[in-house]
Short mmCIF file of C-alpha atoms in Angstrom, two decimals:
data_model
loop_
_atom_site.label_atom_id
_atom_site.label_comp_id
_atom_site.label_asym_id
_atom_site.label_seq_id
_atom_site.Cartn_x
_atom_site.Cartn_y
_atom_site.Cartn_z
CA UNK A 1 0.00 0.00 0.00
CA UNK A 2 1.02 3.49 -1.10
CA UNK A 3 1.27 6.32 1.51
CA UNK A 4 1.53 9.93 1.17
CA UNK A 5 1.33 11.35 4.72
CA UNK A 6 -1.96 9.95 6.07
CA UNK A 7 -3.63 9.78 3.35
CA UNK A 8 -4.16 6.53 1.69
CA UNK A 9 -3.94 6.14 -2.28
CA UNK A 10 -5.75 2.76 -1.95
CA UNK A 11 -8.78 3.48 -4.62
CA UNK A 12 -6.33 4.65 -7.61
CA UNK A 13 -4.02 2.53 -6.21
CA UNK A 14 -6.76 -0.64 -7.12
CA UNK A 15 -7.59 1.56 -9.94
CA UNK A 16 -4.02 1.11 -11.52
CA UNK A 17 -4.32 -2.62 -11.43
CA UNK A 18 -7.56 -3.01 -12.56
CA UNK A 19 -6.72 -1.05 -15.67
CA UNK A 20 -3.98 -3.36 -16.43
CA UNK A 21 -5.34 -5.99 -15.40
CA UNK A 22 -8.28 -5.65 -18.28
CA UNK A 23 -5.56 -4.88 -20.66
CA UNK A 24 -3.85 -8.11 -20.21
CA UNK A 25 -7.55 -10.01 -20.98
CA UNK A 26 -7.69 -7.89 -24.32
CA UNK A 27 -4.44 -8.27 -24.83
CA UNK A 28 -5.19 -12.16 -24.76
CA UNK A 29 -8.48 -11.74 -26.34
CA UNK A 30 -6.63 -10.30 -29.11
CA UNK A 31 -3.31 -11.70 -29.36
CA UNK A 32 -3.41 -13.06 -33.12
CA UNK A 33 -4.98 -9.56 -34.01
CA UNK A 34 -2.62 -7.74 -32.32
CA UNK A 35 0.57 -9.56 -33.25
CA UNK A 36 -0.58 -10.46 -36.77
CA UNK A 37 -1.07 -6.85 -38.02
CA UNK A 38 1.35 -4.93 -40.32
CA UNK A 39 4.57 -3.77 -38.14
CA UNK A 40 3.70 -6.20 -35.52
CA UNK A 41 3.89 -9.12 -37.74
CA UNK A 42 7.20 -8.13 -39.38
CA UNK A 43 8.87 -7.52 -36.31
CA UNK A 44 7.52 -10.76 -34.61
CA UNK A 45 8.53 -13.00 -37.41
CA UNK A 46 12.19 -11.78 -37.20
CA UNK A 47 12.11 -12.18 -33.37
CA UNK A 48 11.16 -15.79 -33.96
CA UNK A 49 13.27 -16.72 -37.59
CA UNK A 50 16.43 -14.80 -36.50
CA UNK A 51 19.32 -15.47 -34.03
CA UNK A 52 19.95 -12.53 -31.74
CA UNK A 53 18.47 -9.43 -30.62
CA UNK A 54 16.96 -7.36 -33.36
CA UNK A 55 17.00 -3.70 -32.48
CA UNK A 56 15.08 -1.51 -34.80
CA UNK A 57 16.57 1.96 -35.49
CA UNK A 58 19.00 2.27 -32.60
CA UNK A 59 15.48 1.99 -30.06
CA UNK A 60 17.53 -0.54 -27.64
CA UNK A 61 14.90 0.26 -24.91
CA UNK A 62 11.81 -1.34 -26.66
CA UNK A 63 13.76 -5.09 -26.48
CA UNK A 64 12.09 -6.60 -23.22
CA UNK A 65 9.17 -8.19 -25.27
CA UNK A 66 11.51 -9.62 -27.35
CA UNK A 67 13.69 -11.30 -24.96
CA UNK A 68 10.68 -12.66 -23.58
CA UNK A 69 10.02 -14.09 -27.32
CA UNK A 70 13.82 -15.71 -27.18
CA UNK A 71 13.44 -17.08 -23.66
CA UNK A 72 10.19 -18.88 -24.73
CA UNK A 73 11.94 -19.95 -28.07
CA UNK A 74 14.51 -21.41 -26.44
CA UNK A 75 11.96 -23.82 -24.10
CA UNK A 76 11.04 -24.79 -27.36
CA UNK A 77 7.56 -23.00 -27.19
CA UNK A 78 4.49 -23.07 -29.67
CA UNK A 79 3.77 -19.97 -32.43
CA UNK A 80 0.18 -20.06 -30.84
CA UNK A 81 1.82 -19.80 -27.45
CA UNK A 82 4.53 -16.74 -28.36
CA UNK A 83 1.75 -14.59 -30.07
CA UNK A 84 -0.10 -14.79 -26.71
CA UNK A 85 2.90 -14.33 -24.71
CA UNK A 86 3.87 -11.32 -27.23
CA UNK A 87 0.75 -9.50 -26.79
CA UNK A 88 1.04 -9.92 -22.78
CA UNK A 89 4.59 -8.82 -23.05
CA UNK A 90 4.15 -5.88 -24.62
CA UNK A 91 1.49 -4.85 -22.18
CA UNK A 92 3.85 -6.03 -18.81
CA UNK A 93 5.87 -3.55 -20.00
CA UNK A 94 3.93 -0.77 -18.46
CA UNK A 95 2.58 -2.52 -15.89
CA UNK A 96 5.64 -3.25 -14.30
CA UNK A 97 6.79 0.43 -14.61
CA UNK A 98 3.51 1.24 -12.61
CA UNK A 99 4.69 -1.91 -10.06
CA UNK A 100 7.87 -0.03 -9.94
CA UNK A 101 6.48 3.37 -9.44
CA UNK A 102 3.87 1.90 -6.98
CA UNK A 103 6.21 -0.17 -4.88
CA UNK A 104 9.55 -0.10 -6.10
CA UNK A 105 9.53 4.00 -5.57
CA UNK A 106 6.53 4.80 -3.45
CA UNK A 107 5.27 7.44 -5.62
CA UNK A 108 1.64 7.95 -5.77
CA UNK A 109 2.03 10.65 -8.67
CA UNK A 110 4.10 8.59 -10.92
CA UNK A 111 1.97 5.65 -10.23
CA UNK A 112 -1.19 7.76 -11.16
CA UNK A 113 0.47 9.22 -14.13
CA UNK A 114 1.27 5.70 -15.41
CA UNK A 115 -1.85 4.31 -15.73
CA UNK A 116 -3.68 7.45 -17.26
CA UNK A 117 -1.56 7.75 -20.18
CA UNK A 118 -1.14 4.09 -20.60
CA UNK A 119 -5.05 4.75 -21.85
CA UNK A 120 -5.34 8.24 -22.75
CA UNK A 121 -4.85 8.69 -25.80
CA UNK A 122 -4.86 5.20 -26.94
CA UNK A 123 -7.25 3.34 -29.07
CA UNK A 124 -6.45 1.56 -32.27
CA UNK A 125 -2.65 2.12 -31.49
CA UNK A 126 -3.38 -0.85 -28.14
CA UNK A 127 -3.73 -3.18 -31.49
CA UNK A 128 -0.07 -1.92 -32.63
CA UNK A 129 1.94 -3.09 -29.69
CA UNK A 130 5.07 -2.92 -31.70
CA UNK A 131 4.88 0.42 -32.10
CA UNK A 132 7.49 2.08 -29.96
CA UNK A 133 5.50 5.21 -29.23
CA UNK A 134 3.18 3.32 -26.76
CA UNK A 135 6.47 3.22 -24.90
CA UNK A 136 6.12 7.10 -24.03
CA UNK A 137 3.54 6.52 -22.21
CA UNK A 138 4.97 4.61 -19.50
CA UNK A 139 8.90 5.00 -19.42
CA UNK A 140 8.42 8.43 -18.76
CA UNK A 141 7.25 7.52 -14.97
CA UNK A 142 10.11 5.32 -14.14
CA UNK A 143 12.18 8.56 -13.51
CA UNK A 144 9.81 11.05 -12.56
CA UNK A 145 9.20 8.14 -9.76
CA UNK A 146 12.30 8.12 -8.82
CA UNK A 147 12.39 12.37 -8.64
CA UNK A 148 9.07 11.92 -6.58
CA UNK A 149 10.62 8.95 -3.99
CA UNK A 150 13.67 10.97 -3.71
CA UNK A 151 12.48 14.15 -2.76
CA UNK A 152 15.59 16.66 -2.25
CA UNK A 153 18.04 13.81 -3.33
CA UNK A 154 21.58 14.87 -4.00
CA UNK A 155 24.21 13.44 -4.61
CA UNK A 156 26.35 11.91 -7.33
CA UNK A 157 24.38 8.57 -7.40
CA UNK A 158 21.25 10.25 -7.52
CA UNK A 159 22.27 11.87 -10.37
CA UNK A 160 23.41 9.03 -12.42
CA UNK A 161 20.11 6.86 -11.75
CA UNK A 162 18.25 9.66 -12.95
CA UNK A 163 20.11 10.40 -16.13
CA UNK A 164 20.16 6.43 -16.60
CA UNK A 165 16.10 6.30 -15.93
CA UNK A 166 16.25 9.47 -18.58
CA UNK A 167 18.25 7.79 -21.08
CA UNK A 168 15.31 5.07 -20.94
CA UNK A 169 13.01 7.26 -22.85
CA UNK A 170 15.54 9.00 -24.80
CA UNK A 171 16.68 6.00 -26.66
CA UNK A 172 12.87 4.13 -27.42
CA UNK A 173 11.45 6.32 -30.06
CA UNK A 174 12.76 9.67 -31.98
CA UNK A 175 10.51 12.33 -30.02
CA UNK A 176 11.51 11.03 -26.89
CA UNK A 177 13.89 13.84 -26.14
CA UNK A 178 10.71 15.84 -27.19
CA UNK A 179 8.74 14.50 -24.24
CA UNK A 180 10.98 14.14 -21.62
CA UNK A 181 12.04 17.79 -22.20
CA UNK A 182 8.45 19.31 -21.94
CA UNK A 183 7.86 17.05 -18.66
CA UNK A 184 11.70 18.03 -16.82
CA UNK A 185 10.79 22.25 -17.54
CA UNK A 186 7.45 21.62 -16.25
CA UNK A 187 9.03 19.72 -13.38
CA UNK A 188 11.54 22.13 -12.82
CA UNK A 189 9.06 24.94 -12.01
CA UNK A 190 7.18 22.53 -9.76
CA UNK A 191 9.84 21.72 -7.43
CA UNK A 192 12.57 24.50 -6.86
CA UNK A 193 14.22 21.99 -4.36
CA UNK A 194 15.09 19.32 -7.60
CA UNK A 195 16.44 22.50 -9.39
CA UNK A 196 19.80 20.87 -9.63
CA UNK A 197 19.63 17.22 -11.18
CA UNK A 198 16.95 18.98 -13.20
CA UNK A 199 18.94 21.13 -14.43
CA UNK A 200 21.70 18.13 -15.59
CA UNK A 201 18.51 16.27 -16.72
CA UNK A 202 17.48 18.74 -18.80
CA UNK A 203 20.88 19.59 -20.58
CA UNK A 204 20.69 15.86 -21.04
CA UNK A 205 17.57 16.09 -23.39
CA UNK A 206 19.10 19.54 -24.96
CA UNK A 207 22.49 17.38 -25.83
CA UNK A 208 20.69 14.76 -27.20
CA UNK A 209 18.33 16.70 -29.23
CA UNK A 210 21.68 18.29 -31.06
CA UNK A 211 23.52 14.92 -31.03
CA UNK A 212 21.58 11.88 -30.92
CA UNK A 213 20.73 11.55 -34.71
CA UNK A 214 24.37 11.78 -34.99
CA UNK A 215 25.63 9.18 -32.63
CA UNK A 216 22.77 7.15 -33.68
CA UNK A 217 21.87 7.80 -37.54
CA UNK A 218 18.17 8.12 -38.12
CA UNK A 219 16.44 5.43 -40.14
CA UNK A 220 15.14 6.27 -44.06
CA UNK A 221 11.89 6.06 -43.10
CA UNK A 222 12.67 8.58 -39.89
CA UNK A 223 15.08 10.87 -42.42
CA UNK A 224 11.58 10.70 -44.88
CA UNK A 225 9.71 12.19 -41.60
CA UNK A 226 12.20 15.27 -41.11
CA UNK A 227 11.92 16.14 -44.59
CA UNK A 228 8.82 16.27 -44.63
CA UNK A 229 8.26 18.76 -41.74
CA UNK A 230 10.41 21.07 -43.79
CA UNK A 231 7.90 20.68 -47.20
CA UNK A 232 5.18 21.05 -44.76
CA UNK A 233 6.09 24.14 -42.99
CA UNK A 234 6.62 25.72 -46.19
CA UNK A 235 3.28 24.71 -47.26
CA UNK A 236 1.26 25.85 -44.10
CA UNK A 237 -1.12 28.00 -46.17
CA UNK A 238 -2.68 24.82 -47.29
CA UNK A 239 -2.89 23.40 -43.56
CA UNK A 240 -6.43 23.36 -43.79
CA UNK A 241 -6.40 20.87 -46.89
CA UNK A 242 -3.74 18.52 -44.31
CA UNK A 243 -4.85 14.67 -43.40
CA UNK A 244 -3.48 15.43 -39.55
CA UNK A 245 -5.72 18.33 -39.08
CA UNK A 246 -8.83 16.14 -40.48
CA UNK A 247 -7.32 13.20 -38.27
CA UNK A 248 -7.48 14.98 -35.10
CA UNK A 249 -10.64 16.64 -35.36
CA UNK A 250 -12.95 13.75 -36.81
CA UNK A 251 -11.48 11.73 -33.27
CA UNK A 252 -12.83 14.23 -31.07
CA UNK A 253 -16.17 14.52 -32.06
CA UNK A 254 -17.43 13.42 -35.83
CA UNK A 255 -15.60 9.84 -36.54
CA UNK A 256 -15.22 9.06 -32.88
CA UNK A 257 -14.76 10.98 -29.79
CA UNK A 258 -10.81 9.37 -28.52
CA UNK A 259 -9.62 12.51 -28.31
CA UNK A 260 -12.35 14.35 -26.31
CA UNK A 261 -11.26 12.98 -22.73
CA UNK A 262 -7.50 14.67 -23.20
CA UNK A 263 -9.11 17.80 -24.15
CA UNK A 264 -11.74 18.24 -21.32
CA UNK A 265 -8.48 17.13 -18.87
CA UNK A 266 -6.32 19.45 -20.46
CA UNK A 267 -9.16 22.51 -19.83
CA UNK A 268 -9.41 21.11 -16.36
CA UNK A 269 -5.68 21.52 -15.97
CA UNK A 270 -5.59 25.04 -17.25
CA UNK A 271 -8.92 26.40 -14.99
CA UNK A 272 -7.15 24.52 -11.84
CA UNK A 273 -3.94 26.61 -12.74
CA UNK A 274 -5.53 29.84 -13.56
CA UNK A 275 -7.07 29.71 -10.04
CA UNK A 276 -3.99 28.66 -8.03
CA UNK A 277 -2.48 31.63 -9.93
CA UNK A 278 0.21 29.37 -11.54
CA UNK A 279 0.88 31.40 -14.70
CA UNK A 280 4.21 29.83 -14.98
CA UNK A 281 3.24 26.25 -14.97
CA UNK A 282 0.47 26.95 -17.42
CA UNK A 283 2.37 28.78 -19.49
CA UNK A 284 5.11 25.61 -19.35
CA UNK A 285 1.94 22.78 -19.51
CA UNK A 286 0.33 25.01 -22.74
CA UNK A 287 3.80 25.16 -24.58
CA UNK A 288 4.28 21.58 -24.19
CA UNK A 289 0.82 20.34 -25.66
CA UNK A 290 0.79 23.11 -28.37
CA UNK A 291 3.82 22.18 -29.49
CA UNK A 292 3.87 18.50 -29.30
CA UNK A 293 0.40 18.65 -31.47
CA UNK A 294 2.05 20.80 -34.23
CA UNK A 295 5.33 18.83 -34.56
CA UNK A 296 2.59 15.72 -35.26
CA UNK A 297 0.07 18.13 -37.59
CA UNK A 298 3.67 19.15 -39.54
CA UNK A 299 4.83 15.93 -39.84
CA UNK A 300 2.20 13.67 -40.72
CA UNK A 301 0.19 16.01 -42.86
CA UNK A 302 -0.05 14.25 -45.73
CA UNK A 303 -1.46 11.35 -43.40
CA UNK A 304 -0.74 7.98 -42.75
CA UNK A 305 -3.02 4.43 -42.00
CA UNK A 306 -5.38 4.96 -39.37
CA UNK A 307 -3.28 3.24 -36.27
CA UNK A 308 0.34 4.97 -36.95
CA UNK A 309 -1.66 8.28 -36.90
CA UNK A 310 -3.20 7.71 -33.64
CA UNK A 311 0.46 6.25 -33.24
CA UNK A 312 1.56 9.60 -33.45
CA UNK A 313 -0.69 11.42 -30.74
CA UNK A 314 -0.19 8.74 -27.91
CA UNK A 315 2.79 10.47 -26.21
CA UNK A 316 0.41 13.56 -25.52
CA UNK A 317 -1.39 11.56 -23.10
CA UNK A 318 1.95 11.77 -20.59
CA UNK A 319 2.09 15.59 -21.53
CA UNK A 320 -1.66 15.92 -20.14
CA UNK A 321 -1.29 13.21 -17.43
CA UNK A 322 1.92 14.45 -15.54
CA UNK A 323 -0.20 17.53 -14.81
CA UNK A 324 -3.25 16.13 -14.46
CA UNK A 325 -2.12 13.81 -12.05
CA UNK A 326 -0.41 16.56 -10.17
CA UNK A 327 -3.54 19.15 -10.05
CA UNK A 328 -5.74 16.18 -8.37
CA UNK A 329 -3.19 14.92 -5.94
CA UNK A 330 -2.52 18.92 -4.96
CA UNK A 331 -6.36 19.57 -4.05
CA UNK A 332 -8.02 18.12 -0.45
CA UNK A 333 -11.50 16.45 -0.36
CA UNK A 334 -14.32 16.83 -1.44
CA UNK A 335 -13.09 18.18 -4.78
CA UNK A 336 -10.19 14.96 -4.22
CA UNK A 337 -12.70 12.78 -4.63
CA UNK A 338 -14.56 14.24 -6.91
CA UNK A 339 -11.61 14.29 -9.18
CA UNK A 340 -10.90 10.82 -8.61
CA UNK A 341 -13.90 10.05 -9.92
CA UNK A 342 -13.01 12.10 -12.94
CA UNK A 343 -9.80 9.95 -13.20
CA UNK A 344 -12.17 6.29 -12.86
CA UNK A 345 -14.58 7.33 -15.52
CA UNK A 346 -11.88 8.77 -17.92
CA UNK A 347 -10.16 4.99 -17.46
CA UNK A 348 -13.45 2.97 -17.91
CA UNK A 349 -14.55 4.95 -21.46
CA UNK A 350 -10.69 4.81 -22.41
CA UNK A 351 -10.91 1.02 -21.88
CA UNK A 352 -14.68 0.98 -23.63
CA UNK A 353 -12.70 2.60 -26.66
CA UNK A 354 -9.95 0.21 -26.82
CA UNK A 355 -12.32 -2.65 -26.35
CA UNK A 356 -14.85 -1.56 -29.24
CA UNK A 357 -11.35 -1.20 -31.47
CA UNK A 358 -10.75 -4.35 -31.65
CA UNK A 359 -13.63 -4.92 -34.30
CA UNK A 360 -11.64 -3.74 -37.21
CA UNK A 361 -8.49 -5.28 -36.29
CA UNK A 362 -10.21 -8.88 -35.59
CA UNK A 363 -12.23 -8.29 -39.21
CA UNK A 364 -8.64 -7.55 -41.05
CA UNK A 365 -7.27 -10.89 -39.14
CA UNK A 366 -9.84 -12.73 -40.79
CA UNK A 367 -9.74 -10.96 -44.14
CA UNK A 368 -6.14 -12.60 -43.83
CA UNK A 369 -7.38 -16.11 -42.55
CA UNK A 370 -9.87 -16.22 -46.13
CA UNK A 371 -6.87 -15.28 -48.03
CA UNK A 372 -5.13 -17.96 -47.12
CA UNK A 373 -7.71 -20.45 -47.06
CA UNK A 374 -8.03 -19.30 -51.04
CA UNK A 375 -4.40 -19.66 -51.36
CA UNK A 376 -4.45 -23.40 -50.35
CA UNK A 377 -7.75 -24.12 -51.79
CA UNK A 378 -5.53 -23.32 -55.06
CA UNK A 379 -2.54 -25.37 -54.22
CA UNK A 380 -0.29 -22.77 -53.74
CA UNK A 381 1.99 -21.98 -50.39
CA UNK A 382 3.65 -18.97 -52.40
CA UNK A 383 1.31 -16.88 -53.85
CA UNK A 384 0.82 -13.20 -55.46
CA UNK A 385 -2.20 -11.27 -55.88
CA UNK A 386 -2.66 -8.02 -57.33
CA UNK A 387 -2.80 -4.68 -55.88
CA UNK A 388 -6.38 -4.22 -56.86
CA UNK A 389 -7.68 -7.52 -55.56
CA UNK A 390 -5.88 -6.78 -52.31
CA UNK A 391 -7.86 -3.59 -51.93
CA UNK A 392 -11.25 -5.60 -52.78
CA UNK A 393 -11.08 -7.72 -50.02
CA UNK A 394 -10.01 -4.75 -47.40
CA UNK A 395 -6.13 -5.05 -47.57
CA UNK A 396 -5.58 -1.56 -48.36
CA UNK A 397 -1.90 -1.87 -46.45
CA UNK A 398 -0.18 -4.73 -47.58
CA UNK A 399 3.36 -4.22 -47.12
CA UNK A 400 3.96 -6.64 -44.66
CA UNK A 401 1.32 -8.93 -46.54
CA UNK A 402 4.34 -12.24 -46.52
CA UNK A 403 4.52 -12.14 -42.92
CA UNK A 404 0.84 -11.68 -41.68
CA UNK A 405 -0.09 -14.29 -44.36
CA UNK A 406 3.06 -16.74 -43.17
CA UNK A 407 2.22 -16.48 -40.04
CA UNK A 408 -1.60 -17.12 -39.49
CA UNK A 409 -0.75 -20.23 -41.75
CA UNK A 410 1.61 -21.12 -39.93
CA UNK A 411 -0.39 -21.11 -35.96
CA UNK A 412 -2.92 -23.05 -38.35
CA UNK A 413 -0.58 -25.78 -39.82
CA UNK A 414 2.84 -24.91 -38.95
CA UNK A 415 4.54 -27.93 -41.41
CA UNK A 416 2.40 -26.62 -44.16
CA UNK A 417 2.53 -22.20 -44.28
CA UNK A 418 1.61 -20.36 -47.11
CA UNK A 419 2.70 -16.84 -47.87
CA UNK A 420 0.65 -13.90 -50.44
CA UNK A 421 2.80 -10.87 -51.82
CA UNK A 422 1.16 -7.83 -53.67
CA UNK A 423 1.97 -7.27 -57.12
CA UNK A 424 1.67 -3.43 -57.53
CA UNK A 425 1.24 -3.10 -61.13
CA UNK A 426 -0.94 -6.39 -61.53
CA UNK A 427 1.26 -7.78 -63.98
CA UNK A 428 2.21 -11.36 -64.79
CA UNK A 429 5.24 -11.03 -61.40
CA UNK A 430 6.87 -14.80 -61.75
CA UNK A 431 9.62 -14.78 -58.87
CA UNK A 432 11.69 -18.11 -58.42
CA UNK A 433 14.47 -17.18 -56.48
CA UNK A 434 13.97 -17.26 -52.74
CA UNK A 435 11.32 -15.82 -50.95
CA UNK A 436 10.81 -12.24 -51.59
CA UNK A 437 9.36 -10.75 -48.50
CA UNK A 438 7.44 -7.72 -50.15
CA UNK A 439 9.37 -5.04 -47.73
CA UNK A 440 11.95 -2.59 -48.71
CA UNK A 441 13.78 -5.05 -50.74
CA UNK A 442 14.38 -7.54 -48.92
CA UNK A 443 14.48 -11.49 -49.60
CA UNK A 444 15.05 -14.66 -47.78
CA UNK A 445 16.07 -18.15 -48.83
CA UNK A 446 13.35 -20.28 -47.97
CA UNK A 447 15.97 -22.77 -46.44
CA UNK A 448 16.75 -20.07 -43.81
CA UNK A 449 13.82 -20.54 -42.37
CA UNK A 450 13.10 -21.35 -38.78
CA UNK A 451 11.25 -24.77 -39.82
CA UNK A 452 10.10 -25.31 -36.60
CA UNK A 453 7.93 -22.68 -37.17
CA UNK A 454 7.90 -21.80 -40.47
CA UNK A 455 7.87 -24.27 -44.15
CA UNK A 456 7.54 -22.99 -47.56
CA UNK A 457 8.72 -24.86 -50.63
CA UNK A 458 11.69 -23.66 -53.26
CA UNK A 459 9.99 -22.77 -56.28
CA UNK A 460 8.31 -19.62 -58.10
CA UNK A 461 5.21 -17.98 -57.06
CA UNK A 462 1.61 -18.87 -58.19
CA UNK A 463 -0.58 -16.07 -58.79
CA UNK A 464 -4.34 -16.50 -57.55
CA UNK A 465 -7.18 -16.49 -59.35
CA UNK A 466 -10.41 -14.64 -58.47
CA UNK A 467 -12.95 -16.53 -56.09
CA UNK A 468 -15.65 -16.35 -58.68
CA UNK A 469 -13.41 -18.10 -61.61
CA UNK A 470 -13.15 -21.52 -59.00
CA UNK A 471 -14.20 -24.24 -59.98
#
């Protein structure tokens, strides 16, 4: 049990768990839907077909799913049984940072903070586990924990755990440096007594905003992302026409309403300020949202599928949290518990959300699961189809179309998989040589496979023909 003072932080406290707790029974509900899906299925099929560690882009922080995945490989463990174990991983992730923040450091705020943005601003992207955003929701806490347990902490060792604890979130996604920045001003202005480490943290951040994409060069698809932010600034007097913009206001009120609960928190935030007479901290909470929510509008304006642009907005949620978190643990009862309510409601339609997600995600899984089905009804373990057909069934993203296809085969009969690339221009594509995996290049020989999990035959490709031309 958590204590601050007398007062006892038992409700959020059970609050916290229960939040994860339903996570983990979605996220085992859903485990084929969330681990065969796009970027989740690439990266899962390398964790199981190749030897060592894969780290994606320099992110060395978003591994502890994966060496979960290679512990269970080498017991010898089923597909079935690593997609489950994939999709729980991903979500013990942040529940052990709330563990940590709840037991390990004894901070209430941190622990609060956790489990709000865990859910914020998250819908689709819970079916995108891979994504190493989701990670800024929860990483964030394991040092601001450790600022909160440690009070006026000093010291050399002090220090170094907290730059450690920042490097955490530094190194798991580009924008890190963004948020963890935004959070150490605000936190500096908070607590004039942390002034010191804060003020090493935050030259941290500044450092590695001017040097990290040099010690650790960005990835072309990152590089694609910086460029263009620099088309898109130059083209702001067509912001209006921009796929972000549309994006963010359809999810707060006319496609869905995920965004609404980070606004109405964010205006609670801001009255609570204005009448403490905290023009500083508002001024520091306002620039941090603001900003965070252009960077995303600039860079993704020409727009992307539907769960990397909600990809996009989930580190907000620790932006609006951290303060959030902070207003209601700073005000006495009744208003405390009328705020906690605010905080259990917020959770439960969050939860609702992610919950109702799941439809489109479990109707693409089995948009797969037909294709393949047609595939073997036909004979043929490597097949293409063409772009068009793709689209027809509801594959509008098929880029990682070889793995998602290999492996729902594959937890079906694992000595027989199939696999289904696009062909783009629908023309008569014949490839013998390998297995081409339909992503940026790259090909495999199909005797590198792991067979235990994965069998295709040498041979060239089949293309499928239309349902309707069966026999």
């Amino acid at each position: 049990m958590i204590r601050n003072g007398a007062e006892d932080h038992r409700v959020p406290l059970l609050l916290g768990h229960a939040l994860f707790l339903t996570l983990l029974v979605l996220g085992w509900q859903h485990a084929e839907a969330r681990m065969i899906h796009v970027d989740s299925a690439w990266q899962f099929f390398k964790w199981i077909n190749v030897d060592g560690v894969q780290v994606e882009a320099h992110r060395y922080s978003a591994v502890l799913p994966q060496l979960v995945i290679k512990l269970f490989l080498s017991c010898g463990a089923s597909l079935n049984t690593l997609v489950v174990v994939a999709s729980e991983a991903h979500v013990l992730v942040g529940y052990a940072v709330f563990l940590s923040c709840a037991y390990l450091w004894r901070a209430p705020k941190a622990m609060l903070g956790c489990a709000l943005a865990t859910v914020l601003c998250t819908r689709l992207a819970f079916y995108g586990p891979v994504l190493e955003a989701n990670y800024l929701t929860c990483y964030p806490f394991l040092l601001l924990g450790w600022l909160e347990a440690q009070g006026e902490g000093r010291g050399p060792r002090f220090v170094l755990v907290a730059v450690a604890l920042l490097l955490v979130s530094l190194v798991v996604h580009p924008v890190g440096w963004v948020i963890m920045a935004a959070i150490l001003v605000l936190q500096y202005v908070q607590a004039p007594t942390q002034r010191p480490v804060l003020r090493w943290l935050i030259g941290v951040c500044v450092a590695w905003a001017l040097l990290g994409r040099l010690l650790l060069p960005p990835s072309p698809y990152e590089a694609g992302l910086y460029s263009a932010v620099l088309a898109n600034v130059k083209d702001v007097a067509n912001g209006s026409h921009w796929n972000s913009i549309e994006f963010l206001f359809g999810h707060t009120w006319s496609y869905t309403t995920h965004f609404l609960p980070a606004w109405v928190l964010m205006a609670l935030v801001t009255v609570a300020l204005v009448r403490e007479r905290k023009g500083l901290q508002i001024s520091v909470a306002l620039l941090g949202w603001i900003g965070f929510i252009l960077l995303n509008l600039f860079t993704y304006a020409q727009g992307e599928t539907a769960v990397m642009m909600e990809k996009n907005f989930v580190p907000l949620a620790t932006l609006v949290a951290v303060p959030a978190v902070g207003v209601m643990m700073s005000v006495r009862s009744p208003w405390r518990s009328a705020l906690l309510g605010l905080f259990a409601l917020v959770i439960f339609v969050k939860l609702r959300d992610i919950s109702f997600a799941a439809r489109p995600m479990e109707e693409r899984l089995a948009t797969i699961e037909a294709l393949v089905q047609d595939a073997r009804s036909q004979d043929a373990q490597k097949a293409v189809d063409g772009h068009d057909a793709l689209v027809q069934r509801g594959l509008g993203v098929h880029w990682a179309l070889a793995f998602e296809t290999l492996l729902c085969s594959s937890l079906e009969t694992p000595t027989v998989g199939v696999t289904v690339i696009c062909d783009r221009e629908n023309s008569g594509w014949d490839h013998t040589d390998g297995l081409d995996l339909g992503v940026f290049g790259s090909a495999l020989e199909p005797g590198s496979l792991n067979t235990h999990y994965f069998n295709l035959p040498i041979g060239a490709y089949e293309r499928l023909r239309p349902t309707d031309e069966l026999p």
